[in-house]
CSV table of C-alpha atoms and ligand atoms in Angstrom, one decimal:
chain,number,residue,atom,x,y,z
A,278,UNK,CA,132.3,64.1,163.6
A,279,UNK,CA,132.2,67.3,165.6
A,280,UNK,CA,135.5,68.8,163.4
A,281,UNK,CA,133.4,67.8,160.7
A,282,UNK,CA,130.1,69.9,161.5
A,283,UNK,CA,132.8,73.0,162.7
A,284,UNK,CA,134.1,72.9,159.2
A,285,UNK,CA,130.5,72.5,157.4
A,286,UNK,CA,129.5,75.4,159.5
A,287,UNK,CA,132.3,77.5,158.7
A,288,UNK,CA,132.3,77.0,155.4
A,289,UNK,CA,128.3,77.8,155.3
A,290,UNK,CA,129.5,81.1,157.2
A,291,UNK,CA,132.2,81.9,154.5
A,292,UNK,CA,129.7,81.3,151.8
A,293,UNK,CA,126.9,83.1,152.9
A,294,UNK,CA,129.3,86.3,153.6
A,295,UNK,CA,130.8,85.9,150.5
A,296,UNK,CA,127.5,86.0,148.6
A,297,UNK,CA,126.1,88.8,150.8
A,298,UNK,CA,129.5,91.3,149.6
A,299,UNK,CA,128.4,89.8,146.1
A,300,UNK,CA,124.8,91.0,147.0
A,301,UNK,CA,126.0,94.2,148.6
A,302,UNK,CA,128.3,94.9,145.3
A,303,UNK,CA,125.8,94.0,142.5
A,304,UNK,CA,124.9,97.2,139.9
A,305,UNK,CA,121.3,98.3,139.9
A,306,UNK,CA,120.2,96.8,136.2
A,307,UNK,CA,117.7,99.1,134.2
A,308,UNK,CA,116.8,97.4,131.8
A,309,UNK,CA,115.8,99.6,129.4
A,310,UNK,CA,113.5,98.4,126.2
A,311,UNK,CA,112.9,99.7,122.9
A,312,UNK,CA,111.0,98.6,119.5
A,313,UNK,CA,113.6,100.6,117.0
A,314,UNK,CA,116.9,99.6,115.4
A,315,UNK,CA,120.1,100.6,117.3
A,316,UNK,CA,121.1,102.9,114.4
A,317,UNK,CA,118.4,105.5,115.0
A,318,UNK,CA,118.3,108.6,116.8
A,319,UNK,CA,116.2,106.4,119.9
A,320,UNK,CA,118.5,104.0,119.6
A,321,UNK,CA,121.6,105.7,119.9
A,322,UNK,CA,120.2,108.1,122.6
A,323,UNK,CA,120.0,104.8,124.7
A,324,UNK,CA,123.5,104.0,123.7
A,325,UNK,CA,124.7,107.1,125.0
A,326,UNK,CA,122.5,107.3,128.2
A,327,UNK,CA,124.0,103.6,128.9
A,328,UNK,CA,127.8,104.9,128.5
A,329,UNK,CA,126.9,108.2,131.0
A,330,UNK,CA,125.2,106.1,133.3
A,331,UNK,CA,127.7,103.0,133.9
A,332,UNK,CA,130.4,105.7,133.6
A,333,UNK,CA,129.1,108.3,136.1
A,334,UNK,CA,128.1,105.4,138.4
A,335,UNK,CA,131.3,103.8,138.3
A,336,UNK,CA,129.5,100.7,137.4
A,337,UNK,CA,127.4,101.2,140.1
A,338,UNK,CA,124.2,100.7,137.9
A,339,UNK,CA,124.0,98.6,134.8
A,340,UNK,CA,122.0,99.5,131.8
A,341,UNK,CA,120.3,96.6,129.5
A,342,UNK,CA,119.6,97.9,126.0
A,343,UNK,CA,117.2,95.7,124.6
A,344,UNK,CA,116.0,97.5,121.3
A,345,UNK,CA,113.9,95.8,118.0
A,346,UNK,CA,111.1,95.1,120.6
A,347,UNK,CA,113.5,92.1,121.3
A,348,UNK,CA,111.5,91.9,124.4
A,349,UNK,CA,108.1,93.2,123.8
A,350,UNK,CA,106.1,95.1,121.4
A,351,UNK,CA,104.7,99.0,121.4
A,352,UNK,CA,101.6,97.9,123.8
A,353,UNK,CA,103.5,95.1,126.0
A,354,UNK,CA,106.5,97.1,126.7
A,355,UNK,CA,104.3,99.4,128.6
A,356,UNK,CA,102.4,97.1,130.7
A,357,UNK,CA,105.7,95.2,131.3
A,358,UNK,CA,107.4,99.2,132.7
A,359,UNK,CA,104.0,99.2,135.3
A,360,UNK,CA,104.6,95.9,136.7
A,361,UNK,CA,108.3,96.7,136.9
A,362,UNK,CA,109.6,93.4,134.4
A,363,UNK,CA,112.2,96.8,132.6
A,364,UNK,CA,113.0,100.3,134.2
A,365,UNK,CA,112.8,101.9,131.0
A,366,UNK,CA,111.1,102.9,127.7
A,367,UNK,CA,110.8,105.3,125.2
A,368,UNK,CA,107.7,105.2,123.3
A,369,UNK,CA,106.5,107.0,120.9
A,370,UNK,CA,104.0,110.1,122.5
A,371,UNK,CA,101.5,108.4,120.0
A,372,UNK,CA,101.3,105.1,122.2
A,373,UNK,CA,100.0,106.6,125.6
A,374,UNK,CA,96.2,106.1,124.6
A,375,UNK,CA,96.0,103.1,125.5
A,376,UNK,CA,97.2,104.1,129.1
A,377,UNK,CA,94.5,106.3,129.7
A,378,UNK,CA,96.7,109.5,129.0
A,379,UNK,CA,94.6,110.7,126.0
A,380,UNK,CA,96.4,114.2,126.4
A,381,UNK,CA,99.6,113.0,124.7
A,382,UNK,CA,97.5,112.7,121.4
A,383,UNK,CA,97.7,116.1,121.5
A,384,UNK,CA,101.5,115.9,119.2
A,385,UNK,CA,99.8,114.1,117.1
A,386,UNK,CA,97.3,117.0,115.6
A,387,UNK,CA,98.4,117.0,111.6
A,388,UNK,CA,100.5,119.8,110.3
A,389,UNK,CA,100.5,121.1,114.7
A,390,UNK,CA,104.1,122.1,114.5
A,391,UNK,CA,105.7,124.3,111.7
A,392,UNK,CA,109.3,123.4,112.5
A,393,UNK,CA,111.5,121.6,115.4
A,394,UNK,CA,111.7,125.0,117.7
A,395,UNK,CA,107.9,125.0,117.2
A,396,UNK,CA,107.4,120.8,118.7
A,397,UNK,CA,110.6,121.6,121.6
A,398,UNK,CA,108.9,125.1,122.9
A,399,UNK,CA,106.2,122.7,124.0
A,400,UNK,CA,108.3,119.7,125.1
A,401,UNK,CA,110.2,122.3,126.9
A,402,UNK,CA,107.2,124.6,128.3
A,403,UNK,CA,104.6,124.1,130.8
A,404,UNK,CA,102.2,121.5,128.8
A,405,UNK,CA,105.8,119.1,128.6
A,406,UNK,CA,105.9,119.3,132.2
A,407,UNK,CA,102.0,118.9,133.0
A,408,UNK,CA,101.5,116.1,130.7
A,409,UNK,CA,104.4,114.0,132.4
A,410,UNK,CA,102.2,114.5,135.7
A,411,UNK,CA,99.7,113.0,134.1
A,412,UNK,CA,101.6,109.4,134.4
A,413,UNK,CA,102.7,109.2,137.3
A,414,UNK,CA,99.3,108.0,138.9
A,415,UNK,CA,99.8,105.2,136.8
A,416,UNK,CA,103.0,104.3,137.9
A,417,UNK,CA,105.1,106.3,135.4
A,418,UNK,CA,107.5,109.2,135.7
A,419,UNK,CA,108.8,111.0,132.3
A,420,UNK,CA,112.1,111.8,132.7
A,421,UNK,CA,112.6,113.9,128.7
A,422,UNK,CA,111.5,114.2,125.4
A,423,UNK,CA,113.4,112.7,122.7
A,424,UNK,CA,113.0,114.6,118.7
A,425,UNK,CA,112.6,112.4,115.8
A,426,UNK,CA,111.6,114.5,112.8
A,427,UNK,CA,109.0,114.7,110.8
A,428,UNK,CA,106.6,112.0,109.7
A,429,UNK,CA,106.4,111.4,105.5
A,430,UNK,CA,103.5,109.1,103.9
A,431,UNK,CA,104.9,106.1,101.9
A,432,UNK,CA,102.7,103.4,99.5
A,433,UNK,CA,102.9,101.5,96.6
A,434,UNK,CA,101.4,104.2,94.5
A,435,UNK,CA,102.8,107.8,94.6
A,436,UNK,CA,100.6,109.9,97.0
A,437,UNK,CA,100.1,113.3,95.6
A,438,UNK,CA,96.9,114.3,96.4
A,439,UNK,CA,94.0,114.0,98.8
A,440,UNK,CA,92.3,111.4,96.7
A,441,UNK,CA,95.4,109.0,96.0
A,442,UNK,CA,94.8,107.7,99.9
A,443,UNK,CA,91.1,107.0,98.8
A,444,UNK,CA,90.7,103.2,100.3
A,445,UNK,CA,94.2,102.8,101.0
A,446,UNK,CA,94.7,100.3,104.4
A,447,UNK,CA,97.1,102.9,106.4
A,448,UNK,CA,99.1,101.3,109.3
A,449,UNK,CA,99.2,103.7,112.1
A,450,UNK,CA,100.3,103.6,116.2
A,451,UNK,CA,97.6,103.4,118.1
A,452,UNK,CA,97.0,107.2,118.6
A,453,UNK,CA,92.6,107.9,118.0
A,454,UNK,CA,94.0,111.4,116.6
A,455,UNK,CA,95.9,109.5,113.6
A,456,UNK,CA,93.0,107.3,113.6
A,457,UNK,CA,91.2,110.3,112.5
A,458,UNK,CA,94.0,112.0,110.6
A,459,UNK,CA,94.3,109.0,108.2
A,460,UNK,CA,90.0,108.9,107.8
A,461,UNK,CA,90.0,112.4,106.8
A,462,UNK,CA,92.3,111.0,104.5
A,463,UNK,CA,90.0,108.8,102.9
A,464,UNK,CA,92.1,106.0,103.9
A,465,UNK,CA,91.9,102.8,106.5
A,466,UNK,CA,93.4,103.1,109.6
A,467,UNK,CA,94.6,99.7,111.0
A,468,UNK,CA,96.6,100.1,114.5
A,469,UNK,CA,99.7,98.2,114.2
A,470,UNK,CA,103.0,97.5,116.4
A,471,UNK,CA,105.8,98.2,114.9
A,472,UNK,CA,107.8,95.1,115.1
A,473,UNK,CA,105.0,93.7,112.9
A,474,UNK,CA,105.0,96.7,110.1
A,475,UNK,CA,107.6,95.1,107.7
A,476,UNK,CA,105.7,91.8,107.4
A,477,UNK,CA,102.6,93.3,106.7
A,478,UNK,CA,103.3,95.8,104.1
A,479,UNK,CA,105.3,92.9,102.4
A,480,UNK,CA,102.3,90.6,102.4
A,481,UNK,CA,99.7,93.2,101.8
A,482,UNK,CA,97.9,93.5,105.1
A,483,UNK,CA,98.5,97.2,104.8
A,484,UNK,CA,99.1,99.4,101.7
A,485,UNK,CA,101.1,101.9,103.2
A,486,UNK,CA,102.3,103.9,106.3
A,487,UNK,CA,103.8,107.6,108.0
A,488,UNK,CA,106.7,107.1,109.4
A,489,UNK,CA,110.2,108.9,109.6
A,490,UNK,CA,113.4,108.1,107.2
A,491,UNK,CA,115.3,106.9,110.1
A,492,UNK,CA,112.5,104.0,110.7
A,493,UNK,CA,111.8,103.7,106.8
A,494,UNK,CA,115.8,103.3,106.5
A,495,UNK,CA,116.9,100.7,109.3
A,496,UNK,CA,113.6,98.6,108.6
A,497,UNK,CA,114.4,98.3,105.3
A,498,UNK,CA,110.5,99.9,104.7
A,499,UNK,CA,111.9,101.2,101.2
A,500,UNK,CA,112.3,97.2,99.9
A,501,UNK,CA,108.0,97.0,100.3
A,502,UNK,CA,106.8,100.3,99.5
A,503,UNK,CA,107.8,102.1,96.3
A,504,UNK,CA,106.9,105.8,96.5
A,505,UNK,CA,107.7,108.4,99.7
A,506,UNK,CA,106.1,111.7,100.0
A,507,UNK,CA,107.9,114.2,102.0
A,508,UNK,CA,104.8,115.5,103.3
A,509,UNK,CA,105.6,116.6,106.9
A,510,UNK,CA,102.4,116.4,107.9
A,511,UNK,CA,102.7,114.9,111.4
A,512,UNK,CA,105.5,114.5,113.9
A,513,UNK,CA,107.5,111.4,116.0
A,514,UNK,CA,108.7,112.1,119.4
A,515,UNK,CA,109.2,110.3,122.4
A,516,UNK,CA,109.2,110.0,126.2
A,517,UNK,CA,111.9,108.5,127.9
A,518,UNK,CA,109.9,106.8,131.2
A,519,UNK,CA,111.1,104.9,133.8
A,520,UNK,CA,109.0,102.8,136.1
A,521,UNK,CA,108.0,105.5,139.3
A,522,UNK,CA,108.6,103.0,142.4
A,523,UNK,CA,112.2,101.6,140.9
A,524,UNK,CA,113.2,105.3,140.1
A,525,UNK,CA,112.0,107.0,143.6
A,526,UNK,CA,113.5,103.5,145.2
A,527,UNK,CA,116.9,104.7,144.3
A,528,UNK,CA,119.9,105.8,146.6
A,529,UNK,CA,119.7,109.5,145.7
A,530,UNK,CA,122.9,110.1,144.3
A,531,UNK,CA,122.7,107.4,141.9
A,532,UNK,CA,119.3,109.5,141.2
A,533,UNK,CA,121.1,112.7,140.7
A,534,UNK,CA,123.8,111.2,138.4
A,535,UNK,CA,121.1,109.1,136.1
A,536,UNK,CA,119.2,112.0,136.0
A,537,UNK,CA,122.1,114.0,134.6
A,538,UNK,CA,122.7,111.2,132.3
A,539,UNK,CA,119.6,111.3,130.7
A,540,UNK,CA,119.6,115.4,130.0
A,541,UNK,CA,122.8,114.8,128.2
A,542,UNK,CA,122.0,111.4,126.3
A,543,UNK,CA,118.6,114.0,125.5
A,544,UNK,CA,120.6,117.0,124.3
A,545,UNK,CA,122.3,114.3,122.5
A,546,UNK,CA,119.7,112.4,120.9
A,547,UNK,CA,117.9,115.8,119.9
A,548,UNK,CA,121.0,117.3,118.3
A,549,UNK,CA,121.3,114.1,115.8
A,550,UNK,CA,117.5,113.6,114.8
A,551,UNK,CA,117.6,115.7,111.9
A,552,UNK,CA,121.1,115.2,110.5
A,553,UNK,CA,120.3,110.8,111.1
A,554,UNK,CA,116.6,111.4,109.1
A,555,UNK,CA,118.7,113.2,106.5
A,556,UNK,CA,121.2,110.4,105.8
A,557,UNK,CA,118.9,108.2,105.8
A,558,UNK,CA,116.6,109.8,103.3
A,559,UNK,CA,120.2,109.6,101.6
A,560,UNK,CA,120.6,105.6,102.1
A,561,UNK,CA,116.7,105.6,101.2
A,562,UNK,CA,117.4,107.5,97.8
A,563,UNK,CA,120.7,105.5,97.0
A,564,UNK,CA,118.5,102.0,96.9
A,565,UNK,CA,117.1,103.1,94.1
A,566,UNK,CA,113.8,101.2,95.0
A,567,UNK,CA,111.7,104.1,96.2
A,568,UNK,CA,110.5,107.3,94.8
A,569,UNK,CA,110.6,110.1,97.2
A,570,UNK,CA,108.1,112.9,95.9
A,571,UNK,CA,108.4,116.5,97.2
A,572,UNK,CA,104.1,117.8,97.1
A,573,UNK,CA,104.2,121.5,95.3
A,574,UNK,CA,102.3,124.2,98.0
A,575,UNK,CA,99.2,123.7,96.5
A,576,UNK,CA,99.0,119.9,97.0
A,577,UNK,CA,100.3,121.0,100.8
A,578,UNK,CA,97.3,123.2,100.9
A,579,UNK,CA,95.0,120.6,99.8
A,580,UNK,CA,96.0,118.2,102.5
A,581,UNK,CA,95.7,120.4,104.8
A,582,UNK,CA,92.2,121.4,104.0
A,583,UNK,CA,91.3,118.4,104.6
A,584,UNK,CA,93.2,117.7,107.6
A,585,UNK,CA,92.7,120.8,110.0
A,586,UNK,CA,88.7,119.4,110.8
A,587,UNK,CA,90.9,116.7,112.6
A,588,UNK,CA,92.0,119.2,115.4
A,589,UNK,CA,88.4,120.3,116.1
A,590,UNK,CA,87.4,116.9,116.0
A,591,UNK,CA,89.7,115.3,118.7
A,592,UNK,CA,89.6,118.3,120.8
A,593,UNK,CA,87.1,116.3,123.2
A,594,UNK,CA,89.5,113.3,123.3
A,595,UNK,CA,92.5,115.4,123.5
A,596,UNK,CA,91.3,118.2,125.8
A,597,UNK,CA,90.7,121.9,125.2
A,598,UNK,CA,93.0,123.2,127.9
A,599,UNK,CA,95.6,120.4,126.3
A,600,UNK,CA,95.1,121.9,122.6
A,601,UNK,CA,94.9,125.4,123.4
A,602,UNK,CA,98.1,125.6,125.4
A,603,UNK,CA,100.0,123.5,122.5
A,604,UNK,CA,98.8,125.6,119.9
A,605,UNK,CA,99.8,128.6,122.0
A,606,UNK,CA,103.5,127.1,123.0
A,607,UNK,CA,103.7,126.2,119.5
A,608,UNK,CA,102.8,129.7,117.6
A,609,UNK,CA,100.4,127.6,116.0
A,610,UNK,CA,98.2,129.5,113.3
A,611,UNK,CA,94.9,127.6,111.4
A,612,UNK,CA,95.8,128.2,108.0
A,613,UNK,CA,93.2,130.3,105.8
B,847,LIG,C1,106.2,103.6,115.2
B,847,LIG,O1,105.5,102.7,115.8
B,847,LIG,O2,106.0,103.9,114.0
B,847,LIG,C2,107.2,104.4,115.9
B,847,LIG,O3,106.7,104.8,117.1
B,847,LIG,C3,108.4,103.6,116.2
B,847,LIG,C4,109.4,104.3,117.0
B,847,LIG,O4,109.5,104.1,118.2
B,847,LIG,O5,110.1,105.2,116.4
């Protein structure tokens, strides 16, 4: 009986040792949640921080990809980064409304940026760095700003000028400054996720959309909408955010070596956006189901007459301060 307990006992001892080494040995897991296809500029981004990251660590830390909003949708995934369920997002800067960070609306100002160095000299200047400040009284901490091009318009009738949007039911992310954008449009705003944009353009929920070719491309967009217009008129980036306690709860080398993961999965993830929207215009073109329409200058002009009263509009949303310095980091100029 006693020889019996010693054993039990001993073998409780080896257990518990063995599963406190386990414990001891386990990777930190980010789990790291996304609403785009794995074959986009986001999505492959995340791929590559994941290969830095379990590299650098030595397997050390783990990273999850979940992408498609497999887990949770545009507003969900951010609630679920405060109460710490993932690590790690990358949302669109047109989903931090919702949050109470109006300020990011700012990127969202039509026809704000003339070209990629304009939208980075911002990312990468003072107003990048004050807006990510911004978040971390609600939990947050931005760690980079990922590029993904320019946004185009896209309907089941060609959109040319002003007046073709004229009652049109627009889907747009949840941003008050597209809100506005897509009114001065003459068209309906309806605030959508994502995950849910496919289903409702097929079944006529919504008419039409902005969106980038990469999106338009890997969620097959081009099978329920039959015209594109290369319009430029508004821009898709995002911030890569991790939830603040988890990150400042790390052992500060893993820190340092994540953090050096995610400036190169960034340099990364910028240096693809335009050539991945390309091809995918490409893959777009070669279905032979859309018509992609290139607007002359003058219909450019026309749109954005009847844009640019959207920037003095959501000035008091977005902040003066905010919409001063972007303009200034941007070399922004009101057309005439
Ligand atoms: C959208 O909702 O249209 C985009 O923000 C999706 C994305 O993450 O690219």
């Amino acid at each position: 009986m006693v020889l019996r307990r010693l054993v039990l006992a001993s073998a409780v001892a080896a257990l518990s040792a063995f599963s406190f080494a386990a414990q001891a040995q386990a990777p930190i897991v980010i789990k790291f949640s996304h609403v785009v296809a794995p074959d986009t500029p986001k999505g492959k981004g995340a791929q590559r921080f994941k290969e830095l990251a379990e590299q650098r660590t030595n397997g050390r830390v783990k990273v999850e990809l979940y992408p498609n909003s497999q887990l949770y949708k545009d507003k969900e995934e951010m609630e679920a980064l405060q109460l710490g369920s993932v690590q790690m997002l990358a949302p669109s800067l047109a989903k931090f409304g919702p949050l109470g960070v109006k300020e990011f609306e700012v990127f969202d100002l039509p026809f704000l940026f003339k070209d990629t160095d304009a939208f980075r000299a911002v990312t990468e200047g003072q107003l990048g760095a004050d807006l990510f400040k911004k978040l971390e009284p609600k939990g947050i901490k931005g760690l980079a700003y990922w590029d993904n091009g320019f946004h185009i318009m896209s309907a089941n009738k060609p959109l040319h000028n002003v007046a073709d949007f004229k009652g049109l039911k627009m889907r747009i992310q949840s941003s008050k400054v597209l809100d506005a954008q897509m009114r001065a449009l003459g068209a309906i705003p309806q605030v959508m996720a994502f995950s849910e944009l496919y289903q409702a353009l097929q079944s006529g929920v919504v008419d039409g959309t902005e969106g980038v070719p990469s999106n338009f491309y890997t969620q097959k967009i081009f099978e329920v909408q039959k015209h594109m217009t290369m319009s430029n008129h508004g821009h898709l980036a995002y911030a890569v955010i991790v939830n603040k306690k988890f990150w400042d709860g790390l052992p500060a080398d893993i820190r340092t070596t994540l953090e050096g993961a995610v400036k190169d999965a960034t340099t990364y993830a910028n240096a693809i956006a335009s050539t991945e929207n390309a091809s995918a215009l490409q893959g777009i073109k070669a279905s032979g189901k859309t018509t992609i329409y290139t607007p002359t200058p003058a219909e450019i002009n026309e749109w954005k007459k009847a844009l640019m009263p959207v920037h003095k509009e959501m000035t008091a949303r977005v902040g003066k301060a905010t919409v001063e310095a972007a303009y200034k980091e941007a070399g922004f100029v009101a057309p005439k």
